[in-house]
Amino acid sequence: MTQETGTERDRTGQNHAAEDHPAQEHSAQDPATEGHVDDGHAALLDELGRLIRAGRPGEAVALADTALQESLPDHTATLVHLKRLGALLNLDDIERCPAAVDALHTLLGRFDDPAMVGEFHALAAGVAQRLGALERSVNHLVRGARALERAPDGFATAMAWLDLAVTYSYIGFHSDAVEALARAQRVAGAAGLDAATFSHPEIRVRYALWLDQQGDTSGCVRELLRINATLGQHDAQPQEIPYLVYSAARLAALGVRPRQPADAFSYEATSPEDVAVMLAARACLAIAAGDPRRALVHLAEVDRDGHVSEPEVRRLQALAYARDGQLAAALACERSVHRALRDRTARLHGLYVEGVAARLDQDELRQSVTRYSDEAHTDMLTGLPNRRHLERFVADLTRRGTYGTVGVADLDGFKAVNTVHGHLSGDEVLRQVAAILSRLLRRGDFLARYGGDEFVVVLPDTRLGAAAEVTGRLVAAVAGFDWSSVVPGTPVSLTMGLAELGPRTDLATAFRAADLVMLQEKKDR
């Protein structure tokens, strides 16, 4: 994950405001639950929250699993699932998260609660980010923000905005993170909620350090000074205090005297992440005290630990080397900072270009299937003609005396996509494959989703040799797509079998023949 402050703190760990994961703190009196949850189920939700706050997410998951075996009202079941997903993230049990996301998506389709939808997308964005699916994570973040625009002020809405801010910050979209944090604070203020719960200085510190790493040191100083001047020991949750310490120490390292020095804050670091932040703060204070070599010793330990991001470690090393008069070493560290930022920017540029291309594919797909607007003949997931329309199309060809080639295509690795990333991601893969195939087919060719991960193409007036050239392009295009941006670690490819559709071969016969060819190709690999 991209973390410019330098701590690889668990998104759902102890760095969060009111409890281990902000999404999990729904109270019985929360507007999102009031009027929907009876006393017995409110007690269940309170117990789940208590277990999470106590750092016992494993027990929370077990309790949620037991409760979900009963017949719960949809609204209550959704709240339990939300808490369960947050607890799974606390446990870093990513393998079970995609199925949990799928279950929540199904439940949320049964009623309209924008605060819960926003919270769902905040959690799902965290899951996608953990899985390395940056594009999918951003998609969830945008959907979550849109849902929360409709949500009433209250605790659940404020916490959902805070969750969005945390994930925006972790993936490196710091301006968006600060804006989402401001939204959380505005909603919390309007609802009369505790300001300390939503101060969350970590996000603002990450933003300030990102400015410094890009060369805007004056902007970094202004932001750190604002944090230092407005947030004291009691203005943030205890687990956020290391960031107040770090902001003061970082100002000192830059030669700026903070209003509240680092030793004005009291905190005992216990987690590896907190220890790393406090050690980096000691390195900053050593630089400020004119002892750069001691700072470099601290930074070597921080670097080995891995909980502080490389750009921040290198930036601090550059400050230490410069203070020690080792200008060549300082320059080399600054170049490392810029190289890391450049690589990240290049990745984001690639993601942007791929996103534009994907949207164009989807637009072309929608245009190409407008003639199949009859829902009875359209696959609702991909917008392609369905099996019934395929049969009608081939029947029309037969009546006109036109024949050609039928291709049966099956996705390779699709089961792994659903297993690792969940069915929502599987649906996205199917939509993207449909768009790719639709874009590359010739005018007059026909494409249908036959069912599951199986597609059928009909190439009128095309013999097997020419058809093989067409389908070869389709297979290459699917294999060449950058699936790592959608479902990282689970590449997707296409296997296709062909059979002639002639006067003596009906669709069923041609389909079986093409299907057998496709299965044999899979077997021969």
XYZ file of C-alpha atoms in Angstrom:
525
model
C 0.000 0.000 0.000
C 1.149 3.538 -0.670
C 1.818 5.296 2.591
C 3.562 8.606 2.492
C 3.689 9.173 6.253
C 5.559 6.202 6.560
C 3.590 3.853 8.690
C 2.084 0.722 7.358
C -0.585 0.819 10.020
C -3.388 -1.687 9.566
C -6.320 0.149 8.096
C -8.528 -1.579 10.620
C -6.053 -1.659 13.459
C -5.526 0.374 16.597
C -4.750 3.559 14.740
C -8.462 4.247 14.278
C -10.611 6.630 16.140
C -13.361 5.168 18.278
C -12.396 1.532 17.995
C -10.237 -0.850 16.007
C -12.134 -0.077 12.847
C -14.332 2.988 12.592
C -16.884 1.204 10.450
C -17.593 -1.134 13.293
C -18.742 1.336 15.881
C -22.508 1.395 15.384
C -24.416 2.035 18.561
C -28.008 1.047 19.239
C -28.946 4.718 19.193
C -27.212 5.392 15.889
C -29.594 6.870 13.296
C -28.618 4.030 10.967
C -29.995 1.458 13.396
C -32.675 3.302 15.322
C -36.105 1.972 14.491
C -34.705 -1.033 12.643
C -33.103 -3.116 15.412
C -34.939 -4.582 18.391
C -33.397 -4.660 21.874
C -32.116 -8.228 21.535
C -30.321 -7.548 18.292
C -29.080 -4.171 19.574
C -27.379 -6.083 22.386
C -25.745 -8.360 19.809
C -24.422 -5.386 17.861
C -23.157 -3.745 21.060
C -21.318 -6.948 22.003
C -19.719 -7.175 18.570
C -18.540 -3.583 18.924
C -17.216 -4.247 22.437
C -15.186 -7.239 21.254
C -13.672 -5.222 18.418
C -12.829 -2.312 20.726
C -11.187 -4.765 23.128
C -8.892 -6.031 20.373
C -10.663 -9.407 20.094
C -11.738 -9.479 16.436
C -11.510 -13.270 16.243
C -14.215 -13.594 18.879
C -16.283 -10.955 17.078
C -16.128 -12.978 13.855
C -17.154 -16.149 15.691
C -20.089 -14.375 17.352
C -21.188 -12.853 14.043
C -21.001 -16.247 12.330
C -23.217 -17.772 15.022
C -25.727 -14.924 14.800
C -25.898 -15.117 11.002
C -26.984 -18.752 11.199
C -30.277 -17.442 12.560
C -32.963 -15.736 10.513
C -32.201 -12.048 11.016
C -34.026 -9.064 9.499
C -32.157 -7.754 6.467
C -31.166 -4.489 8.163
C -29.811 -6.254 11.258
C -28.048 -8.897 9.164
C -26.356 -6.140 7.174
C -25.070 -4.455 10.334
C -23.733 -7.789 11.601
C -22.038 -8.431 8.257
C -20.461 -4.951 8.339
C -19.015 -5.586 11.776
C -17.865 -9.037 10.713
C -16.081 -7.646 7.649
C -14.350 -5.024 9.768
C -13.233 -7.716 12.203
C -11.901 -9.846 9.329
C -9.855 -6.866 8.176
C -8.562 -6.442 11.732
C -7.464 -10.069 11.635
C -5.884 -9.512 8.216
C -7.990 -12.491 7.091
C -8.171 -11.282 3.506
C -9.097 -14.694 2.095
C -12.539 -14.538 3.687
C -13.150 -10.881 2.867
C -14.306 -11.199 -0.795
C -17.129 -13.574 0.148
C -18.116 -11.187 2.948
C -18.196 -8.292 0.464
C -20.424 -10.351 -1.852
C -22.837 -11.149 0.988
C -23.107 -7.487 1.944
C -23.669 -6.422 -1.640
C -26.606 -8.834 -1.910
C -28.177 -7.627 1.333
C -27.811 -3.947 0.511
C -29.782 -4.474 -2.684
C -32.886 -5.141 -0.587
C -33.265 -1.698 1.022
C -32.022 1.866 0.683
C -29.732 3.097 3.446
C -27.109 5.446 1.967
C -25.021 5.562 5.151
C -24.701 1.782 5.187
C -24.012 1.701 1.443
C -21.274 4.283 1.950
C -19.799 2.245 4.776
C -19.936 -0.904 2.666
C -17.974 0.740 -0.133
C -15.453 2.136 2.369
C -14.822 -1.377 3.693
C -14.828 -2.933 0.214
C -12.297 -0.308 -0.904
C -10.061 -1.421 1.947
C -10.373 -5.047 0.884
C -9.541 -4.193 -2.739
C -6.584 -2.104 -1.610
C -5.247 -4.992 0.481
C -5.584 -7.264 -2.545
C -3.633 -4.775 -4.670
C -6.600 -3.873 -6.896
C -6.102 -0.101 -6.991
C -8.676 0.553 -9.717
C -11.340 -1.438 -7.890
C -10.502 0.294 -4.622
C -10.936 3.732 -6.203
C -14.200 2.586 -7.807
C -15.556 1.662 -4.365
C -14.343 4.946 -2.882
C -16.147 6.989 -5.523
C -19.328 4.942 -5.129
C -19.121 5.304 -1.355
C -18.775 9.089 -1.563
C -21.762 9.304 -3.904
C -23.890 7.257 -1.522
C -22.880 9.381 1.461
C -23.915 12.548 -0.353
C -27.498 11.313 0.215
C -26.990 10.166 3.804
C -28.367 12.064 6.817
C -25.997 13.547 9.369
C -25.157 11.115 12.135
C -22.561 8.821 13.605
C -22.761 6.160 10.878
C -22.364 8.727 8.099
C -19.457 10.469 9.815
C -17.677 7.144 10.403
C -18.186 6.108 6.787
C -16.602 9.380 5.594
C -13.701 8.727 7.984
C -13.233 5.224 6.579
C -13.173 6.629 3.055
C -10.567 9.172 4.143
C -8.325 6.478 5.622
C -8.325 4.378 2.461
C -7.814 7.423 0.220
C -4.785 8.233 2.367
C -3.373 4.713 2.232
C -3.494 4.523 -1.556
C -1.851 7.939 -1.839
C -4.776 10.168 -2.843
C -4.012 12.624 -0.081
C -6.039 15.619 -1.261
C -9.116 13.390 -1.511
C -8.323 11.971 1.926
C -8.200 15.418 3.511
C -11.498 16.386 1.846
C -13.201 13.185 3.036
C -11.856 13.815 6.550
C -13.292 17.338 6.443
C -16.657 15.875 5.420
C -16.527 13.454 8.349
C -15.787 16.335 10.714
C -18.582 18.522 9.297
C -21.118 15.701 9.629
C -19.903 14.918 13.147
C -20.136 18.581 14.142
C -23.671 18.908 12.787
C -24.683 15.799 14.746
C -23.036 16.988 17.959
C -20.538 14.119 18.074
C -17.208 14.037 19.922
C -14.693 16.031 17.878
C -11.695 14.002 19.121
C -13.141 10.860 17.545
C -12.931 12.496 14.119
C -9.743 14.592 14.382
C -7.636 11.715 13.007
C -4.326 13.621 12.616
C -2.725 10.656 10.838
C -4.459 11.627 7.581
C -3.339 15.236 7.748
C 0.221 14.242 8.666
C 0.349 11.906 5.659
C -0.816 14.792 3.481
C 1.844 17.133 4.881
C 4.656 14.619 4.342
C 3.451 13.961 0.808
C 3.816 17.701 0.130
C 7.375 17.671 1.505
C 8.361 14.594 -0.488
C 7.182 16.361 -3.654
C 9.350 19.389 -2.864
C 6.679 21.611 -1.300
C 8.390 21.902 2.066
C 6.726 25.229 2.873
C 3.296 23.642 2.317
C 4.307 20.747 4.562
C 5.415 23.145 7.305
C 2.152 25.108 7.142
C 0.069 21.937 7.491
C 2.186 20.512 10.321
C 2.043 23.838 12.155
C -1.766 23.845 11.869
C -1.900 20.325 13.284
C 0.501 21.199 16.072
C -1.351 24.413 16.986
C -4.865 22.948 17.019
C -4.526 19.402 18.374
C -3.299 18.647 21.860
C -3.060 15.516 23.965
C -6.821 15.392 24.550
C -7.946 16.459 21.071
C -7.312 13.082 19.431
C -7.891 9.464 20.274
C -5.001 7.882 22.247
C -3.930 5.674 19.345
C -3.445 8.807 17.199
C -0.967 10.461 19.593
C 2.137 9.039 17.802
C 1.198 11.206 14.828
C 1.042 14.322 16.988
C 4.489 13.412 18.331
C 5.754 12.845 14.813
C 4.350 16.114 13.452
C 6.179 18.070 16.179
C 9.422 16.136 15.659
C 9.233 16.508 11.877
C 8.870 20.281 12.201
C 11.969 20.322 14.392
C 13.891 18.300 11.784
C 12.983 20.952 9.204
C 14.334 23.683 11.494
C 10.921 24.966 12.586
C 10.070 25.345 16.263
C 6.692 23.728 17.018
C 4.237 25.365 19.383
C 3.892 22.060 21.236
C 7.203 20.152 21.344
C 7.259 16.401 20.884
C 7.770 15.796 24.607
C 4.496 17.596 25.353
C 2.662 14.435 24.344
C 2.531 11.309 26.465
C 2.211 7.936 24.763
C 3.568 4.448 25.320
C 4.117 2.694 21.997
C 3.165 -0.976 22.023
C 2.377 -2.064 18.468
C 5.147 -2.456 15.859
C 3.635 0.417 13.882
C 3.629 2.773 16.856
C 7.196 1.795 17.735
C 8.291 2.605 14.178
C 6.598 6.017 14.198
C 8.122 6.927 17.544
C 11.571 5.749 16.410
C 11.272 7.898 13.281
C 10.308 10.790 15.565
C 13.490 10.224 17.597
C 15.465 10.358 14.356
C 13.860 13.711 13.568
C 14.724 15.042 17.017
C 18.328 13.851 16.625
C 18.581 15.782 13.343
C 17.187 18.877 15.081
C 19.656 18.445 17.950
C 22.627 18.363 15.578
C 23.329 14.657 15.981
C 22.701 13.359 12.422
C 24.722 10.176 12.890
C 22.488 9.050 15.738
C 19.532 9.877 13.481
C 20.962 7.643 10.754
C 21.297 4.771 13.242
C 17.631 5.151 14.170
C 16.641 5.355 10.494
C 18.555 2.196 9.635
C 16.449 0.390 12.225
C 13.257 1.973 10.903
C 14.207 0.959 7.359
C 14.733 -2.675 8.389
C 11.433 -2.714 10.260
C 9.429 -1.931 7.128
C 6.603 -0.056 8.858
C 7.750 3.336 7.541
C 7.449 3.999 3.820
C 10.599 4.218 1.752
C 10.035 7.813 0.549
C 9.776 9.076 4.131
C 12.834 7.137 5.336
C 14.896 8.405 2.392
C 13.734 11.988 2.950
C 14.808 11.845 6.589
C 18.126 10.270 5.608
C 18.652 13.121 3.152
C 18.076 15.647 5.947
C 20.500 13.768 8.220
C 23.233 13.446 5.587
C 22.890 17.138 4.668
C 23.208 18.074 8.342
C 26.345 15.907 8.541
C 27.854 17.569 5.458
C 27.566 14.438 3.291
C 25.934 16.226 0.364
C 26.421 13.469 -2.212
C 24.672 10.948 0.034
C 21.901 13.464 0.720
C 21.399 14.005 -3.011
C 21.258 10.250 -3.621
C 18.525 9.909 -0.977
C 16.539 12.786 -2.473
C 16.730 11.072 -5.846
C 15.357 7.895 -4.246
C 12.395 9.893 -2.958
C 11.705 11.351 -6.386
C 12.120 7.961 -8.061
C 9.547 6.374 -5.747
C 7.088 9.203 -6.379
C 7.726 9.034 -10.115
C 7.027 5.298 -10.207
C 3.786 5.790 -8.313
C 2.740 8.635 -10.618
C 3.478 6.479 -13.660
C 1.272 3.750 -12.237
C -1.566 6.209 -11.658
C -1.187 7.593 -15.196
C -1.393 4.042 -16.541
C -4.458 3.411 -14.438
C -6.081 6.582 -15.791
C -5.415 5.616 -19.414
C -6.690 2.080 -18.805
C -9.794 3.496 -17.132
C -10.531 5.735 -20.106
C -10.051 2.794 -22.476
C -12.350 0.622 -20.365
C -15.045 3.305 -20.362
C -14.784 3.629 -24.139
C -15.125 -0.143 -24.449
C -18.220 -0.073 -22.277
C -19.707 2.825 -24.285
C -19.119 0.969 -27.543
C -20.625 -2.154 -26.063
C -23.745 -0.280 -24.994
C -24.078 1.208 -28.466
C -23.592 -2.154 -30.171
C -26.342 -3.827 -28.149
C -29.018 -1.153 -28.346
C -30.794 -3.298 -30.898
C -31.073 -6.009 -28.236
C -32.928 -3.791 -25.782
C -35.623 -6.418 -25.177
C -34.798 -7.605 -21.640
C -35.997 -11.116 -22.443
C -33.172 -11.370 -24.981
C -30.450 -9.474 -23.103
C -27.970 -10.585 -20.455
C -28.456 -8.014 -17.719
C -24.890 -8.231 -16.384
C -22.953 -7.610 -19.591
C -25.631 -6.071 -21.826
C -24.923 -8.723 -24.445
C -27.553 -10.832 -26.194
C -28.386 -13.909 -24.155
C -28.850 -17.558 -25.089
C -32.434 -17.032 -26.245
C -31.393 -14.249 -28.586
C -28.523 -16.365 -29.906
C -30.985 -19.062 -30.899
C -33.195 -16.493 -32.644
C -30.219 -14.984 -34.488
C -29.061 -18.367 -35.794
C -32.633 -19.270 -36.782
C -32.801 -16.044 -38.811
C -29.478 -16.923 -40.490
C -30.784 -20.380 -41.395
C -33.989 -18.979 -42.893
C -31.936 -16.667 -45.085
C -29.641 -19.503 -46.150
C -26.621 -17.863 -44.493
C -24.120 -19.995 -42.609
C -20.693 -19.545 -41.079
C -18.735 -20.479 -37.972
C -19.698 -20.791 -34.323
C -17.119 -20.144 -31.596
C -17.520 -21.240 -27.983
C -15.293 -19.290 -25.571
C -14.624 -20.106 -21.938
C -12.594 -18.029 -19.476
C -9.488 -19.586 -17.945
C -8.841 -18.821 -14.303
C -12.309 -17.447 -13.652
C -12.961 -19.729 -10.688
C -9.832 -18.367 -9.020
C -11.110 -14.814 -9.577
C -14.326 -15.574 -7.711
C -12.485 -17.438 -4.972
C -9.789 -14.832 -4.342
C -11.590 -11.577 -5.163
C -15.299 -12.410 -4.799
C -18.222 -12.485 -7.182
C -18.431 -8.708 -7.543
C -14.956 -8.748 -9.060
C -15.953 -11.746 -11.172
C -18.850 -9.705 -12.543
C -16.457 -6.892 -13.425
C -14.239 -9.372 -15.293
C -17.233 -10.639 -17.294
C -18.244 -7.077 -18.206
C -14.698 -6.237 -19.278
C -14.371 -9.414 -21.385
C -17.705 -8.623 -23.043
C -16.449 -5.123 -23.867
C -13.154 -6.419 -25.302
C -14.799 -9.046 -27.485
C -17.499 -6.659 -28.684
C -14.923 -4.055 -29.664
C -12.881 -6.463 -31.791
C -15.628 -8.296 -33.654
C -16.456 -7.297 -37.208
C -19.652 -5.624 -38.340
C -22.286 -8.311 -38.737
C -20.645 -10.722 -36.269
C -22.735 -11.777 -33.293
C -21.638 -12.127 -29.655
C -23.704 -13.564 -26.811
C -23.162 -14.520 -23.218
C -24.256 -18.144 -23.057
C -24.088 -18.460 -19.283
C -21.555 -18.341 -16.451
C -18.163 -17.513 -17.947
C -19.049 -18.844 -21.396
C -19.469 -16.680 -24.493
C -20.548 -17.626 -28.014
C -19.624 -15.849 -31.227
C -21.293 -16.386 -34.586
C -19.317 -15.318 -37.657
C -21.657 -15.320 -40.676
C -20.233 -16.186 -44.106
C -16.894 -17.098 -42.524
C -15.048 -20.367 -43.035
C -12.983 -21.995 -40.292
C -9.645 -20.642 -41.530
C -10.774 -17.019 -41.560
C -12.698 -17.528 -38.332
C -9.521 -18.748 -36.612
C -7.837 -15.440 -37.457
C -10.722 -13.467 -35.953
C -10.910 -15.531 -32.787
C -7.134 -15.479 -32.440
C -7.352 -11.709 -32.100
C -10.046 -12.100 -29.458
C -7.973 -14.543 -27.425
C -4.875 -12.326 -27.658
C -6.814 -9.214 -26.621
C -8.209 -10.853 -23.487
C -4.798 -12.264 -22.556
C -3.148 -8.896 -23.200
C -5.482 -6.885 -20.992
C -3.913 -5.656 -17.734
C -5.951 -7.781 -15.340
C -3.580 -6.872 -12.503
C -5.401 -3.545 -12.185
C -8.754 -5.315 -11.736
C -8.013 -8.703 -10.143
C -4.305 -8.737 -9.213
C -2.682 -12.124 -8.896
C -5.371 -13.940 -10.900
C -4.682 -13.539 -14.642
C -7.584 -14.150 -16.994
C -7.382 -15.706 -20.453
C -9.748 -17.137 -23.018
C -9.924 -20.526 -24.714
C -12.082 -20.839 -27.799
C -13.248 -23.740 -29.962
C -14.692 -23.398 -33.460
C -17.150 -25.410 -35.537
C -18.876 -24.828 -38.857
C -22.545 -23.911 -38.980
C -23.868 -25.263 -42.263
C -26.971 -26.583 -44.011
C -26.702 -29.910 -42.218
C -25.515 -28.525 -38.861
C -27.926 -26.798 -36.523
C -26.876 -24.555 -33.630
C -27.000 -27.321 -31.009
C -24.767 -29.600 -33.072
C -22.301 -26.826 -33.925
C -22.221 -25.693 -30.304
C -21.404 -29.201 -29.059
C -18.649 -29.593 -31.639
C -17.104 -26.206 -30.803
C -17.410 -26.924 -27.092
C -15.520 -30.203 -27.506
C -12.748 -28.430 -29.418
C -12.518 -25.819 -26.675
C -12.318 -28.455 -23.933
C -9.634 -30.356 -25.839
C -7.574 -27.170 -26.173
C -7.780 -26.653 -22.423
C -6.748 -30.267 -21.854
C -3.789 -30.021 -24.254
C -2.245 -27.057 -22.450
